[in-house]
Short mmCIF file of C-alpha atoms and ligand atoms in Angstrom, two decimals:
data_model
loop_
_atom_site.label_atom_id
_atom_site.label_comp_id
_atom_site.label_asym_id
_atom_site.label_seq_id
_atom_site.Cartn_x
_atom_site.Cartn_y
_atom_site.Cartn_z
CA UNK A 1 -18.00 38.99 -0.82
CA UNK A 2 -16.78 42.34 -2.29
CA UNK A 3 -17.31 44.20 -5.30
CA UNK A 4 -14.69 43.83 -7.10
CA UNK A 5 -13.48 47.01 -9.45
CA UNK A 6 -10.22 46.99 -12.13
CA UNK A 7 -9.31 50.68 -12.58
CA UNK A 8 -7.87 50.31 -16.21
CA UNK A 9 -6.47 53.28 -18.75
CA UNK A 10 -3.46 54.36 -20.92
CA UNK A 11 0.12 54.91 -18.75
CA UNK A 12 -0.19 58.71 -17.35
CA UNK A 13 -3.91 58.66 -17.62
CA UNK A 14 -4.39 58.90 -13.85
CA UNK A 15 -5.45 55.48 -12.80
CA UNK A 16 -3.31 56.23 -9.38
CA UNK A 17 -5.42 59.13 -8.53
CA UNK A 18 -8.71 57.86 -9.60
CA UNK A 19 -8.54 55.22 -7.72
CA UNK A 20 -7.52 57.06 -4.52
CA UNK A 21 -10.86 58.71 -5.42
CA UNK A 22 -13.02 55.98 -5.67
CA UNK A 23 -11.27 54.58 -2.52
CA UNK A 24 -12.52 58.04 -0.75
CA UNK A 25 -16.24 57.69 -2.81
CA UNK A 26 -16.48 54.38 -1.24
CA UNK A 27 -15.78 55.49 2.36
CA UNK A 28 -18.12 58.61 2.34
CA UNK A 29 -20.65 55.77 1.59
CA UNK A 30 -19.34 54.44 4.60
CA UNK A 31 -18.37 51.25 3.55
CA UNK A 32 -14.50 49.45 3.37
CA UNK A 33 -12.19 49.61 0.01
CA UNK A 34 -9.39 47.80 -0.19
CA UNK A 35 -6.87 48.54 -3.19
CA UNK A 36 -3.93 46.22 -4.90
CA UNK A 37 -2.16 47.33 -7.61
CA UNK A 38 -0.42 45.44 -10.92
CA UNK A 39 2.27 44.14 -11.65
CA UNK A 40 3.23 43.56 -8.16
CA UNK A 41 6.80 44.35 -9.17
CA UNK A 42 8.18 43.70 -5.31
CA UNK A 43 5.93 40.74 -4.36
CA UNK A 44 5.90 38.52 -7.31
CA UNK A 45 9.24 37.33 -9.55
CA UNK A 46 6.64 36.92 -12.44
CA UNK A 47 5.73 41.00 -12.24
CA UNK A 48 9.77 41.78 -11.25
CA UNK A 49 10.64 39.80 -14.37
CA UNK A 50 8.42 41.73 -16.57
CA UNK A 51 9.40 45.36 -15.12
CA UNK A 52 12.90 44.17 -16.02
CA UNK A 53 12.40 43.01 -19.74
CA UNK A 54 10.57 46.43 -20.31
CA UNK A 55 13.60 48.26 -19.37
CA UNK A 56 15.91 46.18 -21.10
CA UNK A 57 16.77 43.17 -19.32
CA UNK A 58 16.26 39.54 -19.91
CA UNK A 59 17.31 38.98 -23.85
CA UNK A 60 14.25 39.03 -26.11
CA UNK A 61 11.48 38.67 -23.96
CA UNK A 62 10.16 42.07 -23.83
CA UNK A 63 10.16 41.58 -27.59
CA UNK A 64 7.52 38.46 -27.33
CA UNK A 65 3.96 39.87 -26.75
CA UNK A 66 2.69 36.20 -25.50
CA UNK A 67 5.91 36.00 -23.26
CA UNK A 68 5.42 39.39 -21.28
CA UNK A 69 1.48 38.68 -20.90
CA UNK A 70 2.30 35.22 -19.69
CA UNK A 71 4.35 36.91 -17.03
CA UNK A 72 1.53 39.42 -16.13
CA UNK A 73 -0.58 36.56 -16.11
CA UNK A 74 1.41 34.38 -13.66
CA UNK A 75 1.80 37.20 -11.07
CA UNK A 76 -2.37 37.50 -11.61
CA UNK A 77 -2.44 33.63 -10.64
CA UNK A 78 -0.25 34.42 -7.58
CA UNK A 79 -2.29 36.88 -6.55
CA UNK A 80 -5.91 34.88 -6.83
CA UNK A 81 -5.57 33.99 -2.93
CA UNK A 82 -4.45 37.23 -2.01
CA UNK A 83 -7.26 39.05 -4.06
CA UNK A 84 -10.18 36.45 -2.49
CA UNK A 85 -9.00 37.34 1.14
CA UNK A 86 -9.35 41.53 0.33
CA UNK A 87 -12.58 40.81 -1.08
CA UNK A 88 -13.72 38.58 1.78
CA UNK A 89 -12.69 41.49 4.21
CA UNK A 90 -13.85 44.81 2.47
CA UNK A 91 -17.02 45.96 0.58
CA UNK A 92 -14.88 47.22 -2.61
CA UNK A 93 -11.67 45.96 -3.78
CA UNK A 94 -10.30 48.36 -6.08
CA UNK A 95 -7.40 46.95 -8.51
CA UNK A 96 -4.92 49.50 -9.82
CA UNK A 97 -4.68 47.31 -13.78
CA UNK A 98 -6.00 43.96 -14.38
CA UNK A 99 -6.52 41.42 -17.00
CA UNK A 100 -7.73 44.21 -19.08
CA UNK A 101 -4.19 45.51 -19.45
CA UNK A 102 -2.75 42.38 -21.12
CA UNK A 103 -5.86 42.13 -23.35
CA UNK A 104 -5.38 46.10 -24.52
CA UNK A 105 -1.82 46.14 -24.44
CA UNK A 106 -0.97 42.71 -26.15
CA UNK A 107 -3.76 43.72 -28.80
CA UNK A 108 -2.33 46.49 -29.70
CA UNK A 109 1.01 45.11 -29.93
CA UNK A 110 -0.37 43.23 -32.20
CA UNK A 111 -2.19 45.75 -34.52
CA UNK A 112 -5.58 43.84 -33.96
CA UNK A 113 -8.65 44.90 -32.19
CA UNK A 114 -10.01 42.88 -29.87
CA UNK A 115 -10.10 39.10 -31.44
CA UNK A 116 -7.98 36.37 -31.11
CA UNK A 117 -5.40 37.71 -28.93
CA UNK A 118 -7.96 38.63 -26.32
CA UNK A 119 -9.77 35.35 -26.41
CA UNK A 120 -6.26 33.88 -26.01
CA UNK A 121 -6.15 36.44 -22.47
CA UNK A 122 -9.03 35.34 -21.02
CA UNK A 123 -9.00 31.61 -21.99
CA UNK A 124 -5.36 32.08 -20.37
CA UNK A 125 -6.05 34.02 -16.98
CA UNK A 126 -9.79 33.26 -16.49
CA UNK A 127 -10.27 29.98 -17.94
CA UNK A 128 -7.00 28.08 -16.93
CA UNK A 129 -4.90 30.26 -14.33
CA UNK A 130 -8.87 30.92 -12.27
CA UNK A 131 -8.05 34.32 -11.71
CA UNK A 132 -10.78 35.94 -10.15
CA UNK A 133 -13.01 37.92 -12.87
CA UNK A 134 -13.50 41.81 -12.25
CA UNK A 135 -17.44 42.96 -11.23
CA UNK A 136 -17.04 46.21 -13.20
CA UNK A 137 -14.44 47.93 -14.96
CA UNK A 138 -13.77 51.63 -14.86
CA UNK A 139 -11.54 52.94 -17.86
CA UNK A 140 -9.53 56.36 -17.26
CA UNK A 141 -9.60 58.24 -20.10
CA UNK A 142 -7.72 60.96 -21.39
CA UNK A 143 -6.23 61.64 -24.94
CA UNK A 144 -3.29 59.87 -25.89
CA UNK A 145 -0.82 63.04 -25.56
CA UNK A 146 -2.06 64.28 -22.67
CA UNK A 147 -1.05 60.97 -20.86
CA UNK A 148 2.19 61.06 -22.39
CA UNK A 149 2.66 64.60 -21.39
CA UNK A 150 2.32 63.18 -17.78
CA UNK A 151 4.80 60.19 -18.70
CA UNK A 152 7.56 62.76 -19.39
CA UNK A 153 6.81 64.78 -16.82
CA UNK A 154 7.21 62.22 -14.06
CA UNK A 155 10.40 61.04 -15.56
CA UNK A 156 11.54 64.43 -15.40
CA UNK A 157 10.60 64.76 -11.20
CA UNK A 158 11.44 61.48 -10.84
CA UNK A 159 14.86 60.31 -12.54
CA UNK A 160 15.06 56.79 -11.18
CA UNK A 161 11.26 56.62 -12.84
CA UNK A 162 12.72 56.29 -16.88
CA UNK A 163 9.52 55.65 -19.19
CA UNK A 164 9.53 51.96 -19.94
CA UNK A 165 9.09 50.58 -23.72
CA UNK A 166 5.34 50.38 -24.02
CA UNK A 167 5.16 54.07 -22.04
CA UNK A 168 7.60 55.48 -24.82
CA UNK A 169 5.88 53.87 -27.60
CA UNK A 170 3.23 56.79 -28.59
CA UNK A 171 1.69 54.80 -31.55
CA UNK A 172 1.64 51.78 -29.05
CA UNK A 173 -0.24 53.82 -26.85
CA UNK A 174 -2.95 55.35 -29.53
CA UNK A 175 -3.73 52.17 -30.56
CA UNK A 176 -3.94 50.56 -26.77
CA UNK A 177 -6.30 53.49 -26.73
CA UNK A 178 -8.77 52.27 -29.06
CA UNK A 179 -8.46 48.91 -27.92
CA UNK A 180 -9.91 50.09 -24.61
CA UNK A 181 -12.74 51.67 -26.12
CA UNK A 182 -13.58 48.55 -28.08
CA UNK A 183 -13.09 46.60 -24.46
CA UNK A 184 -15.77 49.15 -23.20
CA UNK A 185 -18.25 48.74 -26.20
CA UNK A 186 -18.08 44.58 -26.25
CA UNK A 187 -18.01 44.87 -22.20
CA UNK A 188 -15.24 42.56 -22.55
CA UNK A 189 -15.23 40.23 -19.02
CA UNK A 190 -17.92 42.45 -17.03
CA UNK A 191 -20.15 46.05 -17.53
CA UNK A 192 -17.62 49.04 -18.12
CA UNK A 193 -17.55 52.59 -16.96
CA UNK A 194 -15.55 55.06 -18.79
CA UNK A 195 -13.98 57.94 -16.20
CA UNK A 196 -13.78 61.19 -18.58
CA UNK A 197 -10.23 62.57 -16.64
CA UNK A 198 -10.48 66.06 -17.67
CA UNK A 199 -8.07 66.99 -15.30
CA UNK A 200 -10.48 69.96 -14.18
CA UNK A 201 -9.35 69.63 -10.52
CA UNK A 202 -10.32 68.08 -6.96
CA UNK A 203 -13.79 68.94 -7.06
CA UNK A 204 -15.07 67.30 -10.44
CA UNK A 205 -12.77 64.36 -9.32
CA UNK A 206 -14.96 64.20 -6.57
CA UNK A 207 -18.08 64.28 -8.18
CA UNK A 208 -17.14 61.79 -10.93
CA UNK A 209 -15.98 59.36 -8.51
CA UNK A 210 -18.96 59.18 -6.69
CA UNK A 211 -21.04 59.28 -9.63
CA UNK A 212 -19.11 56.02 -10.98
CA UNK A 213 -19.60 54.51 -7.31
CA UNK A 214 -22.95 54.85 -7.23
CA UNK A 215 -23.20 53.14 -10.71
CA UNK A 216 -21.44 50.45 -9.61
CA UNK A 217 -22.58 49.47 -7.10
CA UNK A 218 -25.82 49.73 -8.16
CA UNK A 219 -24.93 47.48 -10.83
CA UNK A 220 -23.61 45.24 -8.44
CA UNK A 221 -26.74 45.24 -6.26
CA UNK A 222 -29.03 44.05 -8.82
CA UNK A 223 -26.88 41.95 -11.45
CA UNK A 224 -29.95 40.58 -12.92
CA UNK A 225 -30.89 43.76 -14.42
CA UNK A 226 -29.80 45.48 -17.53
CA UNK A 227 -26.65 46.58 -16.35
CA UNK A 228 -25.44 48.87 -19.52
CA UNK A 229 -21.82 50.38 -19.62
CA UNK A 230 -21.78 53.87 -19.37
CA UNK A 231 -19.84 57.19 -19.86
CA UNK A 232 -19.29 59.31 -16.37
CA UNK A 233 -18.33 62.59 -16.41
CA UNK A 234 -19.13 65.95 -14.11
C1 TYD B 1 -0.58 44.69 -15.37
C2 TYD B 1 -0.21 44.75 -16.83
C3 TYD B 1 0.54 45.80 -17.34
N1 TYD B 1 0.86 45.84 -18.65
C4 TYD B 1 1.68 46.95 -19.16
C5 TYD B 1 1.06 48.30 -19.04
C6 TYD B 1 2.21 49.23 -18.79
O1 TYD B 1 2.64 49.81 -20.01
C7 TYD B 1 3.32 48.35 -18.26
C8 TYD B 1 3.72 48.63 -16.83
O2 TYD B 1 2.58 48.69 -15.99
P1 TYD B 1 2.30 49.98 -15.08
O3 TYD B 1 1.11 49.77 -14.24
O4 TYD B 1 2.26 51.18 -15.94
O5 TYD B 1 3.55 50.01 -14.14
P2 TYD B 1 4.47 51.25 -13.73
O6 TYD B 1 3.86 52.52 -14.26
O7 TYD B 1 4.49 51.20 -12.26
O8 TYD B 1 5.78 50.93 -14.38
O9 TYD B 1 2.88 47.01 -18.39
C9 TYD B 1 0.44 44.85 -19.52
O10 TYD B 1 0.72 44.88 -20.73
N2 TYD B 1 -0.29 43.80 -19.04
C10 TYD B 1 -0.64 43.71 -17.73
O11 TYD B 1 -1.31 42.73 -17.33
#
């Protein structure tokens, strides 16, 4: 059975790239990743339903914080069989997003830290739905405006790419921040590591990505051991 690794961070903190990182990091090792991304906005009605509300459609749901996270939930729940059979086949399975998100995002929807709305995420999606928990987490991290910076400018190259509500929500997005932190200190669901994305080019990508590999799956390796999270950067 694979390792299984949720690539989780602000919108326009890089997870995309990252992960294409740790999917090369992996391979140099020479062992298989596999990657899946969420929401699975053209495989699963739950994830298409969601993309929808946060661009406008479908009344007041975007509006409900339990309603949205039930729908990134369900299109987790689709996915459990799909997710067992990647990990069954490749070393790594790297997930672009995961439970994490709902637990960060809904949170700080919510103006609370992590607390009841997070216990109400995993006793949703772990506890009843079965979805698969993560190995290790790796959090993307860059300040707040610099990902936003990279939210307008991919609107701007792509037009048909409009930021969503929770992208064009900067206080949304400061708090989902801190949120993630606090899901790295209480290694919330498994150990955490936290990908400093200075942005300092291809080589310290490189470096940082096999860095966090290595940690990983040395964590991995030996789960009985004292597996701390840790901060990664080159
Ligand atoms: C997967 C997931 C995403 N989200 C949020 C994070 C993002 O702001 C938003 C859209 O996800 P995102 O991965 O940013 O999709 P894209 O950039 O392709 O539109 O949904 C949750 O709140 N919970 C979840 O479980």
């Amino acid at each position: 059975m694979g390792v299984m690794v949720a690539v989780e961070g602000l919108d326009g903190a890089g997870k995309a790239t990252v992960v294409v990182a740790l999917r090369r990091a992996v391979e140099a090792r020479g062992a298989t990743a596999a990657t899946i991304a969420f929401p699975r906005y053209d495989d699963d009605v739950h994830a298409a339903l969601a993309g929808e509300a946060l661009h406008g459609a479908h009344g007041d749901t975007a509006a409900s914080v339990h309603a949205m996270s039930l729908l990134f939930a369900l299109d987790r729940r689709a996915a459990a069989g799909t997710l067992e059979g990647l990990r069954a086949e490749h070393d790594v399975l790297l997930v672009d997003r995961y439970v994490a998100s709902n637990a960060a995002y809904g949170s700080a929807r919510l103006h609370q830290g992590i607390g009841e709305f997070a216990r109400w995420v995993h006793d949703t999606e772990v506890v009843r739905f079965r979805v698969p928990a993560p190995d290790a987490q790796v959090l993307v991290r860059v300040p707040p405006a610099t990902a936003a910076d990279r939210v307008r400018s991919r609107a701007a190259e792509h037009p048909d790419r409009d930021p969503d509500g929770f992208e064009a929500d900067a206080e949304l997005q400061a708090r989902c921040a801190e949120v993630y932190d606090q899901l790295v200190t209480e290694r919330w669901l498994s150990p955490w590591w936290v990908f400093e994305n200075r942005h300092t080019g291809d080589a310290a990508l490189t470096r940082t990505a096999d860095a966090v590999v290595d940690a990983v799956l040395r964590a991995a390796s030996a789960p009985e051991s004292s597996v701390r999270s840790d901060t990664i950067e080159t």
